Amino acid sequence: MKLSTKGRYGLKAMLDLAIHNDQGPVALKSIAERQSLSENYLEQLFAALRKAGHVRSVRGAQGGYLLSKNPDSITIGSILRSLEGSLAPVDCVLENEPHKCDRFDDCVTKIVWEKIRDSVNEAVDSITLGDLVKKSNKDSVLY
Amino acid sequence: MKLSTKGRYGLKAMLDLAIHNDQGPVALKSIAERQSLSENYLEQLFAALRKAGHVRSVRGAQGGYLLSKNPDSITIGSILRSLEGSLAPVDCVLENEPHKCDRFDDCVTKIVWEKIRDSVNEAVDSITLGDLVKKSNKDSVLY
DNA sequence: TGAATACCGAGTAATACAGTTGGAATTGGA
DNA sequence: TCCAATTCCAACTGTATTACTCGGTATTCA
């Protein structure tokens, strides 16, 4: 039940971006340096975040990434799901296209998986990127 | 954020055991056959379940496993945690010994990880094995 | 024009997962 | 008393996933 580095690094990077967003496009290089992450790896994560509509890019010199929405309207859940895929604990209760097994209709353990899925989604959808920005100390590198 | 087969198979097996528990020791072979699982693999899972105090074993011919407690007092959470380890989404918010990073005290994303951890634990601890037994159709193999 | 950037696809080393294998110890029943 | 059925245990192994790296192209600002 561990999150992969995609979700962990991606959220850190999005928070970094949100904090520096008002200073024009933020280059991945600067995020990578501040957060001690691989710039090359961040490229992959931002490709997914861009496809999900969370960020938009500015190419060329002095380019970088900008949030495409207000931080208050970006939930942590939408960020994590765009990077990790569904947060469902097993494939048979995927939100969109559940991978049905032959016992699907009579499965009792499914109750458990659905409850986990729903409570995780509820938890991460109840926090926005804006919430985290407000809680971080903008003058510090520590967040 | 997927559960491994340990948690999935282990819960299935525990439910199977709970349903057949009143008929004396249940051999892993029979659980494996009913649930289409590897008997050898189940051995590993039951070693963990035994150490956690959920089942007790009877060795020798006609031996097998028995629940060591009433199904109503075994939470799904305690089963899953004994098989999967902590259900925390990242190591820095492990319940017992958090793996602290150098930004631990000022970390904002930690808020998210703690919330996920707590809501997963709450979800799985609110269901007992007894609840699942009551919901399964004992006459059917389908559960 | 050149440096700085995003963009893209493929390659790779390390790790974790999902078992298998071979045996030893125990016990009930023929 | 011995055999078959079972738990118990510790390696071993193939496969898949993760967490990146690498090399190159496209774009844009100064």
Coordinates of N, CA and C in Angstrom, one line a residue, chain A residues 1-136:
Chain A
M1 N 0.8 -1.2 0.0 CA 0.0 0.0 0.0 C 0.8 1.3 0.0
K2 N 2.0 1.2 -0.5 CA 2.9 2.4 -0.5 C 2.6 3.2 -1.8
L3 N 2.7 4.5 -1.7 CA 2.7 5.3 -2.8 C 4.1 5.2 -3.5
S4 N 4.1 5.4 -4.8 CA 5.4 5.3 -5.5 C 6.0 6.7 -5.5
T5 N 7.3 6.8 -5.9 CA 7.9 8.1 -6.0 C 7.2 9.1 -6.9
K6 N 6.5 8.6 -7.9 CA 5.7 9.5 -8.7 C 4.8 10.4 -7.9
G7 N 4.0 9.7 -7.1 CA 3.1 10.5 -6.3 C 3.8 11.4 -5.3
R8 N 4.8 10.8 -4.6 CA 5.5 11.6 -3.6 C 6.2 12.8 -4.2
Y9 N 7.1 12.5 -5.2 CA 7.9 13.6 -5.8 C 6.9 14.6 -6.5
G10 N 5.9 14.0 -7.1 CA 5.0 14.9 -7.9 C 4.3 15.9 -7.0
L11 N 3.9 15.4 -5.9 CA 3.2 16.4 -5.0 C 4.1 17.4 -4.4
K12 N 5.3 17.0 -4.1 CA 6.3 17.9 -3.6 C 6.6 19.0 -4.7
A13 N 6.8 18.5 -5.9 CA 7.1 19.4 -7.0 C 5.9 20.4 -7.3
M14 N 4.7 19.9 -7.2 CA 3.5 20.7 -7.4 C 3.4 21.8 -6.3
L15 N 3.8 21.4 -5.1 CA 3.7 22.4 -4.0 C 4.8 23.5 -4.2
D16 N 6.0 23.0 -4.6 CA 7.1 23.9 -5.0 C 6.6 24.9 -6.1
L17 N 6.0 24.3 -7.1 CA 5.5 25.1 -8.2 C 4.5 26.2 -7.7
A18 N 3.6 25.7 -6.9 CA 2.5 26.6 -6.4 C 3.1 27.8 -5.6
I19 N 4.1 27.5 -4.9 CA 4.7 28.5 -4.1 C 5.5 29.6 -4.9
H20 N 6.1 29.1 -6.0 CA 6.8 30.0 -6.9 C 6.1 30.4 -8.1
N21 N 4.8 30.1 -8.2 CA 4.0 30.3 -9.4 C 3.9 31.8 -9.8
D22 N 3.9 32.6 -8.8 CA 3.7 34.1 -9.1 C 4.9 34.7 -9.7
Q23 N 6.0 34.0 -9.8 CA 7.2 34.6 -10.3 C 7.5 34.2 -11.8
G24 N 6.4 33.9 -12.5 CA 6.6 33.5 -13.9 C 6.9 32.0 -14.0
P25 N 7.1 31.5 -15.2 CA 7.3 30.1 -15.5 C 8.4 29.6 -14.6
V26 N 8.2 28.4 -14.0 CA 9.2 27.8 -13.1 C 9.8 26.7 -13.8
A27 N 11.2 26.7 -14.0 CA 11.9 25.7 -14.7 C 12.0 24.4 -13.8
L28 N 11.9 23.3 -14.5 CA 12.1 22.0 -13.7 C 13.4 22.0 -13.0
K29 N 14.4 22.6 -13.6 CA 15.8 22.6 -13.0 C 15.7 23.2 -11.6
S30 N 15.0 24.3 -11.5 CA 15.0 25.0 -10.2 C 14.2 24.1 -9.2
I31 N 13.1 23.5 -9.6 CA 12.3 22.7 -8.7 C 13.2 21.5 -8.3
A32 N 13.9 20.9 -9.2 CA 14.8 19.8 -8.9 C 15.8 20.1 -7.9
E33 N 16.4 21.3 -8.1 CA 17.5 21.7 -7.1 C 16.9 21.9 -5.7
R34 N 15.8 22.7 -5.7 CA 15.3 23.0 -4.3 C 14.8 21.8 -3.6
Q35 N 14.2 20.8 -4.4 CA 13.6 19.6 -3.7 C 14.5 18.4 -3.8
S36 N 15.7 18.6 -4.3 CA 16.7 17.4 -4.4 C 16.1 16.3 -5.2
L37 N 15.6 16.6 -6.3 CA 15.0 15.5 -7.2 C 15.7 15.5 -8.5
S38 N 15.6 14.5 -9.3 CA 16.2 14.4 -10.6 C 15.4 15.2 -11.6
E39 N 16.0 16.1 -12.3 CA 15.3 16.9 -13.3 C 14.7 16.0 -14.4
N40 N 15.5 15.0 -14.8 CA 15.0 14.1 -15.9 C 13.8 13.4 -15.5
Y41 N 13.8 13.0 -14.2 CA 12.6 12.2 -13.7 C 11.4 13.1 -13.6
L42 N 11.6 14.4 -13.2 CA 10.5 15.3 -13.1 C 9.9 15.5 -14.4
E43 N 10.7 15.5 -15.5 CA 10.1 15.7 -16.8 C 8.9 14.7 -17.0
Q44 N 9.2 13.4 -16.7 CA 8.1 12.4 -16.8 C 6.9 12.8 -16.0
L45 N 7.1 13.2 -14.8 CA 6.0 13.5 -13.9 C 5.2 14.7 -14.5
F46 N 5.9 15.7 -15.0 CA 5.2 16.9 -15.5 C 4.5 16.6 -16.8
A47 N 5.0 15.6 -17.5 CA 4.2 15.2 -18.7 C 2.8 14.8 -18.3
A48 N 2.8 14.0 -17.2 CA 1.5 13.4 -16.8 C 0.6 14.6 -16.2
L49 N 1.3 15.5 -15.4 CA 0.5 16.6 -14.8 C 0.0 17.5 -15.9
R50 N 0.7 17.6 -17.0 CA 0.2 18.5 -18.1 C -1.0 17.8 -18.8
K51 N -0.8 16.5 -19.0 CA -2.0 15.8 -19.7 C -3.2 15.9 -18.8
A52 N -3.0 15.9 -17.5 CA -4.2 16.0 -16.6 C -4.7 17.4 -16.5
G53 N -4.0 18.4 -17.1 CA -4.5 19.7 -17.1 C -4.2 20.5 -15.8
H54 N -3.2 20.0 -15.0 CA -2.9 20.7 -13.8 C -1.9 21.8 -14.1
V55 N -1.0 21.6 -15.0 CA 0.0 22.6 -15.3 C 0.0 22.9 -16.8
R56 N 0.5 24.1 -17.2 CA 0.8 24.3 -18.6 C 2.2 24.7 -18.7
S57 N 2.8 24.5 -19.9 CA 4.2 24.7 -20.1 C 4.5 25.9 -21.0
V58 N 5.7 26.5 -20.8 CA 6.2 27.6 -21.6 C 7.5 27.1 -22.1
R59 N 7.6 26.9 -23.4 CA 8.8 26.3 -24.0 C 9.9 27.4 -24.2
G60 N 11.1 26.9 -24.4 CA 12.2 27.8 -24.8 C 12.9 28.4 -23.5
A61 N 13.9 29.2 -23.8 CA 14.6 29.9 -22.7 C 13.7 30.7 -21.8
Q62 N 14.0 30.7 -20.6 CA 13.1 31.4 -19.6 C 11.7 30.7 -19.5
G63 N 11.7 29.6 -20.1 CA 10.4 28.9 -20.0 C 10.3 28.1 -18.7
G64 N 9.3 27.2 -18.7 CA 9.0 26.4 -17.5 C 7.6 26.1 -17.4
Y65 N 7.1 25.8 -16.1 CA 5.7 25.4 -15.9 C 5.0 26.4 -15.1
L66 N 3.7 26.5 -15.3 CA 2.8 27.3 -14.5 C 1.6 26.5 -14.1
L67 N 1.0 26.7 -13.0 CA -0.2 26.1 -12.6 C -1.3 26.5 -13.6
S68 N -2.1 25.7 -14.1 CA -3.2 26.1 -15.0 C -4.5 26.4 -14.3
K69 N -4.5 26.2 -13.0 CA -5.7 26.6 -12.2 C -5.2 27.2 -10.9
N70 N -6.2 27.7 -10.2 CA -5.9 28.2 -8.9 C -5.6 27.1 -7.9
P71 N -4.6 27.2 -7.1 CA -4.2 26.1 -6.2 C -5.4 25.7 -5.3
D72 N -6.3 26.5 -5.0 CA -7.5 26.2 -4.2 C -8.4 25.2 -5.0
S73 N -8.3 25.2 -6.3 CA -9.2 24.3 -7.0 C -8.5 23.1 -7.5
I74 N -7.3 22.8 -7.0 CA -6.6 21.6 -7.4 C -6.5 20.7 -6.1
T75 N -7.2 19.6 -6.2 CA -7.2 18.8 -5.0 C -6.0 17.9 -5.0
I76 N -5.5 17.5 -3.9 CA -4.4 16.6 -3.8 C -4.7 15.2 -4.5
G77 N -6.0 14.9 -4.3 CA -6.4 13.6 -5.0 C -6.2 13.7 -6.5
S78 N -6.6 14.8 -7.1 CA -6.5 14.8 -8.6 C -5.0 14.8 -9.0
I79 N -4.1 15.4 -8.2 CA -2.7 15.3 -8.5 C -2.2 13.9 -8.3
L80 N -2.5 13.2 -7.2 CA -2.0 11.9 -7.0 C -2.6 10.9 -8.0
R81 N -3.8 11.0 -8.3 CA -4.4 10.1 -9.3 C -3.8 10.3 -10.7
S82 N -3.5 11.5 -11.1 CA -2.9 11.7 -12.4 C -1.5 11.1 -12.5
L83 N -0.9 11.0 -11.3 CA 0.5 10.4 -11.3 C 0.5 8.9 -11.1
E84 N -0.4 8.5 -10.2 CA -0.3 7.1 -9.7 C -1.4 6.2 -10.4
G85 N -2.3 6.8 -11.1 CA -3.5 6.1 -11.5 C -4.4 6.0 -10.4
S86 N -5.4 5.2 -10.5 CA -6.4 5.0 -9.4 C -5.8 4.7 -8.1
L87 N -6.3 5.2 -7.0 CA -5.8 4.9 -5.7 C -6.5 3.7 -5.1
A88 N -7.3 3.0 -5.9 CA -8.0 1.8 -5.4 C -7.0 0.7 -5.0
P89 N -7.2 0.0 -3.9 CA -6.2 -0.9 -3.4 C -6.1 -2.2 -4.2
V90 N -7.1 -2.5 -5.0 CA -7.1 -3.7 -5.9 C -7.8 -3.3 -7.2
D91 N -7.4 -4.0 -8.2 CA -8.0 -3.7 -9.6 C -9.5 -4.0 -9.7
C92 N -10.0 -4.9 -8.9 CA -11.4 -5.2 -9.1 C -12.4 -4.1 -8.6
V93 N -11.9 -3.1 -8.0 CA -12.7 -2.0 -7.6 C -12.2 -0.6 -8.2
L94 N -11.6 -0.7 -9.4 CA -11.2 0.5 -10.1 C -12.5 1.3 -10.3
E95 N -12.4 2.7 -10.2 CA -13.5 3.5 -10.3 C -14.1 3.4 -11.7
N96 N -13.3 3.5 -12.8 CA -13.8 3.6 -14.1 C -14.2 2.2 -14.7
E97 N -13.2 1.3 -14.8 CA -13.4 0.0 -15.4 C -13.0 -1.1 -14.5
P98 N -13.8 -1.5 -13.5 CA -13.4 -2.5 -12.6 C -13.0 -3.8 -13.4
H99 N -11.9 -4.3 -13.0 CA -11.4 -5.6 -13.5 C -12.2 -6.7 -12.8
K100 N -13.2 -7.2 -13.5 CA -14.1 -8.1 -12.8 C -13.6 -9.5 -12.8
C101 N -13.7 -10.2 -11.6 CA -13.3 -11.6 -11.6 C -14.6 -12.4 -11.7
D102 N -14.5 -13.7 -11.7 CA -15.6 -14.6 -11.9 C -16.5 -14.6 -10.7
R103 N -16.1 -14.1 -9.5 CA -16.9 -14.1 -8.4 C -17.4 -12.7 -8.0
F104 N -17.3 -11.9 -9.0 CA -17.5 -10.4 -8.7 C -18.8 -10.1 -7.9
D105 N -19.9 -10.7 -8.4 CA -21.1 -10.4 -7.8 C -21.3 -10.9 -6.4
D106 N -20.7 -12.0 -6.0 CA -20.8 -12.6 -4.7 C -19.6 -12.3 -3.8
C107 N -18.7 -11.5 -4.3 CA -17.5 -11.3 -3.5 C -17.7 -10.4 -2.3
V108 N -17.3 -10.9 -1.2 CA -17.5 -10.2 0.1 C -16.3 -9.3 0.4
T109 N -15.1 -9.8 0.1 CA -14.0 -8.9 0.4 C -14.0 -7.6 -0.4
K110 N -14.7 -7.6 -1.5 CA -14.9 -6.4 -2.3 C -15.4 -5.3 -1.4
I111 N -16.2 -5.6 -0.4 CA -16.7 -4.6 0.5 C -15.6 -3.8 1.1
V112 N -14.6 -4.6 1.5 CA -13.4 -4.0 2.2 C -12.6 -3.1 1.2
W113 N -12.4 -3.6 0.0 CA -11.6 -2.8 -1.0 C -12.3 -1.5 -1.3
E114 N -13.6 -1.6 -1.5 CA -14.4 -0.4 -1.8 C -14.3 0.6 -0.7
K115 N -14.4 0.1 0.5 CA -14.3 1.0 1.7 C -13.0 1.7 1.7
I116 N -11.9 1.0 1.5 CA -10.6 1.6 1.5 C -10.5 2.6 0.4
R117 N -10.9 2.2 -0.8 CA -10.8 3.1 -2.0 C -11.6 4.4 -1.7
D118 N -12.8 4.3 -1.2 CA -13.6 5.5 -0.9 C -13.0 6.4 0.2
S119 N -12.4 5.8 1.2 CA -11.9 6.6 2.3 C -10.6 7.3 1.9
V120 N -9.8 6.6 1.0 CA -8.6 7.3 0.5 C -9.0 8.4 -0.4
N121 N -9.9 8.2 -1.3 CA -10.3 9.3 -2.2 C -10.9 10.4 -1.4
E122 N -11.7 10.1 -0.4 CA -12.3 11.2 0.4 C -11.2 12.0 1.1
A123 N -10.2 11.3 1.6 CA -9.1 12.0 2.4 C -8.4 12.9 1.4
V124 N -7.9 12.4 0.3 CA -7.1 13.2 -0.6 C -7.9 14.3 -1.3
D125 N -9.2 14.1 -1.5 CA -10.0 15.1 -2.2 C -10.4 16.2 -1.3
S126 N -10.2 16.0 0.0 CA -10.6 17.0 1.0 C -9.5 18.1 1.2
I127 N -8.4 17.8 0.6 CA -7.2 18.8 0.8 C -6.9 19.3 -0.6
T128 N -6.7 20.6 -0.7 CA -6.3 21.2 -1.9 C -4.8 21.7 -1.9
L129 N -4.3 21.9 -3.0 CA -2.9 22.4 -3.1 C -2.8 23.8 -2.3
G130 N -3.9 24.5 -2.5 CA -3.9 25.8 -1.8 C -3.8 25.7 -0.3
D131 N -4.5 24.6 0.3 CA -4.4 24.4 1.7 C -2.9 24.2 2.1
L132 N -2.2 23.4 1.3 CA -0.8 23.2 1.7 C 0.1 24.4 1.5
V133 N -0.2 25.2 0.5 CA 0.5 26.4 0.3 C 0.4 27.3 1.6
K134 N -0.9 27.4 2.0 CA -1.1 28.3 3.2 C -0.4 27.8 4.4
K135 N -0.2 26.5 4.5 CA 0.5 26.0 5.7 C 2.0 26.0 5.6
S136 N 2.6 26.3 4.4 CA 4.0 26.3 4.3 C 4.6 27.6 4.5

